[in-house]
């Protein structure tokens, strides 16, 4: 006969129904399946699967920002001022994005404020919407020469745009 040690006897006294990770996941899943869809989503965010969902949400947000950014660029370049202003007001985060801008034959990455300031007919209301959405753009240089939106306005825009950007830069 084999004699058991004290530690083996202690192990035998443990309950046989110890929760296993698989059982815990099944219990959690059965609870989640009885929830409405919105609560299901929020329960996933609370559980350990949040990194996959957050990653998916970030990717979706990035795709939407790209679409809005291109939309804004098109509105500015085609001088659709009301649509541009509405786009900025509905999606203020796009004012932080970088666009490819061509000024004096040079291509560079710059903010939408740079692009708007480089368009002669751009109304001050569009510049104001961009500055309101992202005031730091006033002090953001382009990627090529280091020009600020005020420099772009001096090169290409109206006196009203230049004076607006100058005053806004002093107040920021």
mmCIF file of C-alpha atoms in Angstrom:
data_model
loop_
_atom_site.group_PDB
_atom_site.id
_atom_site.type_symbol
_atom_site.label_atom_id
_atom_site.label_comp_id
_atom_site.label_asym_id
_atom_site.label_seq_id
_atom_site.Cartn_x
_atom_site.Cartn_y
_atom_site.Cartn_z
ATOM 1 C CA UNK A 1 0.000 0.000 0.000
ATOM 2 C CA UNK A 2 1.081 3.505 -0.811
ATOM 3 C CA UNK A 3 1.020 6.019 1.927
ATOM 4 C CA UNK A 4 0.004 9.562 1.082
ATOM 5 C CA UNK A 5 1.928 12.524 2.352
ATOM 6 C CA UNK A 6 0.214 15.322 4.246
ATOM 7 C CA UNK A 7 0.365 17.668 1.198
ATOM 8 C CA UNK A 8 -1.325 15.043 -1.003
ATOM 9 C CA UNK A 9 -4.088 14.675 1.586
ATOM 10 C CA UNK A 10 -4.525 18.454 1.592
ATOM 11 C CA UNK A 11 -4.933 18.393 -2.187
ATOM 12 C CA UNK A 12 -7.590 15.708 -1.967
ATOM 13 C CA UNK A 13 -9.631 17.873 0.404
ATOM 14 C CA UNK A 14 -9.935 20.690 -2.194
ATOM 15 C CA UNK A 15 -13.332 21.003 -3.878
ATOM 16 C CA UNK A 16 -13.506 19.247 -7.221
ATOM 17 C CA UNK A 17 -15.455 22.063 -8.885
ATOM 18 C CA UNK A 18 -12.667 24.650 -9.078
ATOM 19 C CA UNK A 19 -13.496 27.352 -11.644
ATOM 20 C CA UNK A 20 -11.392 26.920 -14.728
ATOM 21 C CA UNK A 21 -10.689 29.725 -17.181
ATOM 22 C CA UNK A 22 -12.805 27.949 -19.804
ATOM 23 C CA UNK A 23 -15.755 27.567 -17.444
ATOM 24 C CA UNK A 24 -15.428 31.223 -16.428
ATOM 25 C CA UNK A 25 -15.438 32.277 -20.105
ATOM 26 C CA UNK A 26 -18.532 30.147 -20.786
ATOM 27 C CA UNK A 27 -20.351 31.679 -17.823
ATOM 28 C CA UNK A 28 -19.394 35.153 -18.952
ATOM 29 C CA UNK A 29 -20.490 34.405 -22.522
ATOM 30 C CA UNK A 30 -23.868 33.056 -21.415
ATOM 31 C CA UNK A 31 -24.434 36.229 -19.403
ATOM 32 C CA UNK A 32 -23.346 38.419 -22.302
ATOM 33 C CA UNK A 33 -25.588 36.647 -24.805
ATOM 34 C CA UNK A 34 -28.619 37.593 -22.757
ATOM 35 C CA UNK A 35 -27.688 41.307 -22.873
ATOM 36 C CA UNK A 36 -28.932 43.803 -25.461
ATOM 37 C CA UNK A 37 -26.420 44.692 -28.181
ATOM 38 C CA UNK A 38 -25.243 48.001 -26.650
ATOM 39 C CA UNK A 39 -24.599 46.381 -23.282
ATOM 40 C CA UNK A 40 -22.810 43.536 -25.056
ATOM 41 C CA UNK A 41 -20.429 46.042 -26.646
ATOM 42 C CA UNK A 42 -19.792 47.774 -23.350
ATOM 43 C CA UNK A 43 -19.238 44.443 -21.583
ATOM 44 C CA UNK A 44 -16.602 43.565 -24.176
ATOM 45 C CA UNK A 45 -14.880 46.873 -23.521
ATOM 46 C CA UNK A 46 -14.810 46.061 -19.816
ATOM 47 C CA UNK A 47 -13.576 42.502 -20.306
ATOM 48 C CA UNK A 48 -10.170 41.388 -21.532
ATOM 49 C CA UNK A 49 -11.151 41.766 -25.225
ATOM 50 C CA UNK A 50 -11.000 45.559 -25.072
ATOM 51 C CA UNK A 51 -7.651 45.850 -26.862
ATOM 52 C CA UNK A 52 -9.034 44.272 -30.051
ATOM 53 C CA UNK A 53 -12.115 46.484 -29.982
ATOM 54 C CA UNK A 54 -10.145 49.640 -29.167
ATOM 55 C CA UNK A 55 -7.769 48.839 -32.026
ATOM 56 C CA UNK A 56 -10.728 48.381 -34.369
ATOM 57 C CA UNK A 57 -12.287 51.643 -33.202
ATOM 58 C CA UNK A 58 -8.978 53.496 -33.704
ATOM 59 C CA UNK A 59 -8.682 52.095 -37.238
ATOM 60 C CA UNK A 60 -12.273 53.081 -38.002
ATOM 61 C CA UNK A 61 -11.661 56.586 -36.612
ATOM 62 C CA UNK A 62 -8.493 56.926 -38.712
ATOM 63 C CA UNK A 63 -10.384 55.940 -41.862
ATOM 64 C CA UNK A 64 -13.111 58.490 -41.131
ATOM 65 C CA UNK A 65 -10.547 61.236 -40.474
ATOM 66 C CA UNK A 66 -8.892 60.471 -43.822
ATOM 67 C CA UNK A 67 -12.245 60.759 -45.599
ATOM 68 C CA UNK A 68 -13.133 64.044 -43.870
ATOM 69 C CA UNK A 69 -9.637 65.400 -44.469
ATOM 70 C CA UNK A 70 -9.869 64.747 -48.214
ATOM 71 C CA UNK A 71 -13.398 66.145 -48.225
ATOM 72 C CA UNK A 72 -12.221 69.367 -46.567
ATOM 73 C CA UNK A 73 -9.289 69.670 -48.957
ATOM 74 C CA UNK A 74 -11.648 69.321 -51.925
ATOM 75 C CA UNK A 75 -14.046 71.926 -50.495
ATOM 76 C CA UNK A 76 -11.202 74.385 -49.992
ATOM 77 C CA UNK A 77 -9.645 73.829 -53.404
ATOM 78 C CA UNK A 78 -12.996 74.134 -55.209
ATOM 79 C CA UNK A 79 -13.945 77.187 -53.125
ATOM 80 C CA UNK A 80 -17.039 75.615 -51.578
ATOM 81 C CA UNK A 81 -16.774 77.808 -48.496
ATOM 82 C CA UNK A 82 -20.064 76.958 -46.736
ATOM 83 C CA UNK A 83 -19.400 73.219 -47.078
ATOM 84 C CA UNK A 84 -15.836 73.678 -45.820
ATOM 85 C CA UNK A 85 -17.003 75.632 -42.782
ATOM 86 C CA UNK A 86 -19.696 73.012 -42.025
ATOM 87 C CA UNK A 87 -17.164 70.175 -42.381
ATOM 88 C CA UNK A 88 -14.801 71.920 -39.936
ATOM 89 C CA UNK A 89 -17.549 72.608 -37.419
ATOM 90 C CA UNK A 90 -18.884 69.034 -37.558
ATOM 91 C CA UNK A 91 -15.434 67.409 -37.455
ATOM 92 C CA UNK A 92 -13.053 69.805 -35.667
ATOM 93 C CA UNK A 93 -10.376 67.110 -35.339
ATOM 94 C CA UNK A 94 -9.556 67.396 -39.035
ATOM 95 C CA UNK A 95 -8.075 70.845 -38.385
ATOM 96 C CA UNK A 96 -5.144 68.984 -36.739
ATOM 97 C CA UNK A 97 -4.470 66.816 -39.779
ATOM 98 C CA UNK A 98 -1.716 67.289 -42.341
ATOM 99 C CA UNK A 99 -2.521 67.823 -46.005
ATOM 100 C CA UNK A 100 -0.312 67.909 -49.056
ATOM 101 C CA UNK A 101 -0.219 71.547 -50.116
ATOM 102 C CA UNK A 102 1.478 73.065 -53.176
ATOM 103 C CA UNK A 103 2.628 76.645 -52.753
ATOM 104 C CA UNK A 104 4.780 78.409 -55.330
ATOM 105 C CA UNK A 105 5.394 75.081 -57.038
ATOM 106 C CA UNK A 106 6.655 73.382 -53.859
ATOM 107 C CA UNK A 107 4.805 70.453 -52.314
ATOM 108 C CA UNK A 108 4.766 70.122 -48.521
ATOM 109 C CA UNK A 109 2.698 68.760 -45.646
ATOM 110 C CA UNK A 110 0.769 71.433 -43.808
ATOM 111 C CA UNK A 111 -2.410 71.980 -41.824
ATOM 112 C CA UNK A 112 -5.753 72.837 -43.437
ATOM 113 C CA UNK A 113 -5.186 76.380 -42.132
ATOM 114 C CA UNK A 114 -2.086 76.630 -44.339
ATOM 115 C CA UNK A 115 -4.136 75.506 -47.336
ATOM 116 C CA UNK A 116 -6.988 77.911 -46.620
ATOM 117 C CA UNK A 117 -4.571 80.798 -46.048
ATOM 118 C CA UNK A 118 -2.913 80.115 -49.397
ATOM 119 C CA UNK A 119 -6.208 80.501 -51.308
ATOM 120 C CA UNK A 120 -6.768 84.101 -52.365
ATOM 121 C CA UNK A 121 -10.569 84.059 -52.169
ATOM 122 C CA UNK A 122 -10.842 82.173 -48.873
ATOM 123 C CA UNK A 123 -13.211 84.057 -46.558
ATOM 124 C CA UNK A 124 -12.141 84.979 -43.065
ATOM 125 C CA UNK A 125 -15.028 82.898 -41.640
ATOM 126 C CA UNK A 126 -13.371 79.674 -42.881
ATOM 127 C CA UNK A 127 -10.011 80.752 -41.412
ATOM 128 C CA UNK A 128 -11.786 81.573 -38.169
ATOM 129 C CA UNK A 129 -13.447 78.125 -38.058
ATOM 130 C CA UNK A 130 -10.050 76.451 -38.559
ATOM 131 C CA UNK A 131 -8.383 78.584 -35.878
ATOM 132 C CA UNK A 132 -11.252 77.889 -33.469
ATOM 133 C CA UNK A 133 -10.966 74.133 -34.106
ATOM 134 C CA UNK A 134 -7.170 74.055 -33.715
ATOM 135 C CA UNK A 135 -5.520 77.290 -32.496
ATOM 136 C CA UNK A 136 -2.060 75.680 -32.434
ATOM 137 C CA UNK A 137 -2.143 75.577 -36.249
ATOM 138 C CA UNK A 138 -1.265 79.282 -36.174
ATOM 139 C CA UNK A 139 2.200 78.297 -34.919
ATOM 140 C CA UNK A 140 2.584 75.076 -36.884
ATOM 141 C CA UNK A 141 5.225 75.305 -39.653
ATOM 142 C CA UNK A 142 4.878 73.456 -42.942
ATOM 143 C CA UNK A 143 7.144 70.469 -43.561
ATOM 144 C CA UNK A 144 9.245 71.959 -46.348
ATOM 145 C CA UNK A 145 10.328 75.534 -45.655
ATOM 146 C CA UNK A 146 8.883 76.103 -42.189
ATOM 147 C CA UNK A 147 6.263 78.642 -43.248
ATOM 148 C CA UNK A 148 3.393 79.457 -40.925
ATOM 149 C CA UNK A 149 -0.179 80.073 -42.133
ATOM 150 C CA UNK A 150 0.486 83.813 -41.885
ATOM 151 C CA UNK A 151 3.362 83.426 -44.369
ATOM 152 C CA UNK A 152 1.027 81.578 -46.747
ATOM 153 C CA UNK A 153 -1.551 84.364 -46.446
ATOM 154 C CA UNK A 154 1.064 87.048 -47.119
ATOM 155 C CA UNK A 155 2.180 85.183 -50.251
ATOM 156 C CA UNK A 156 -1.242 84.357 -51.688
ATOM 157 C CA UNK A 157 -4.232 85.709 -49.789
ATOM 158 C CA UNK A 158 -6.151 88.915 -49.135
ATOM 159 C CA UNK A 159 -5.356 91.716 -46.736
ATOM 160 C CA UNK A 160 -8.343 90.700 -44.567
ATOM 161 C CA UNK A 161 -6.964 87.156 -44.187
ATOM 162 C CA UNK A 162 -3.483 88.472 -43.359
ATOM 163 C CA UNK A 163 -4.809 90.844 -40.708
ATOM 164 C CA UNK A 164 -7.075 88.134 -39.208
ATOM 165 C CA UNK A 165 -4.187 85.638 -38.916
ATOM 166 C CA UNK A 166 -1.889 88.338 -37.521
ATOM 167 C CA UNK A 167 -4.399 89.325 -34.808
ATOM 168 C CA UNK A 168 -5.314 85.694 -34.063
ATOM 169 C CA UNK A 169 -1.611 84.838 -33.700
ATOM 170 C CA UNK A 170 -1.133 87.651 -31.189
ATOM 171 C CA UNK A 171 -4.127 86.486 -29.159
ATOM 172 C CA UNK A 172 -3.184 82.813 -29.165
#
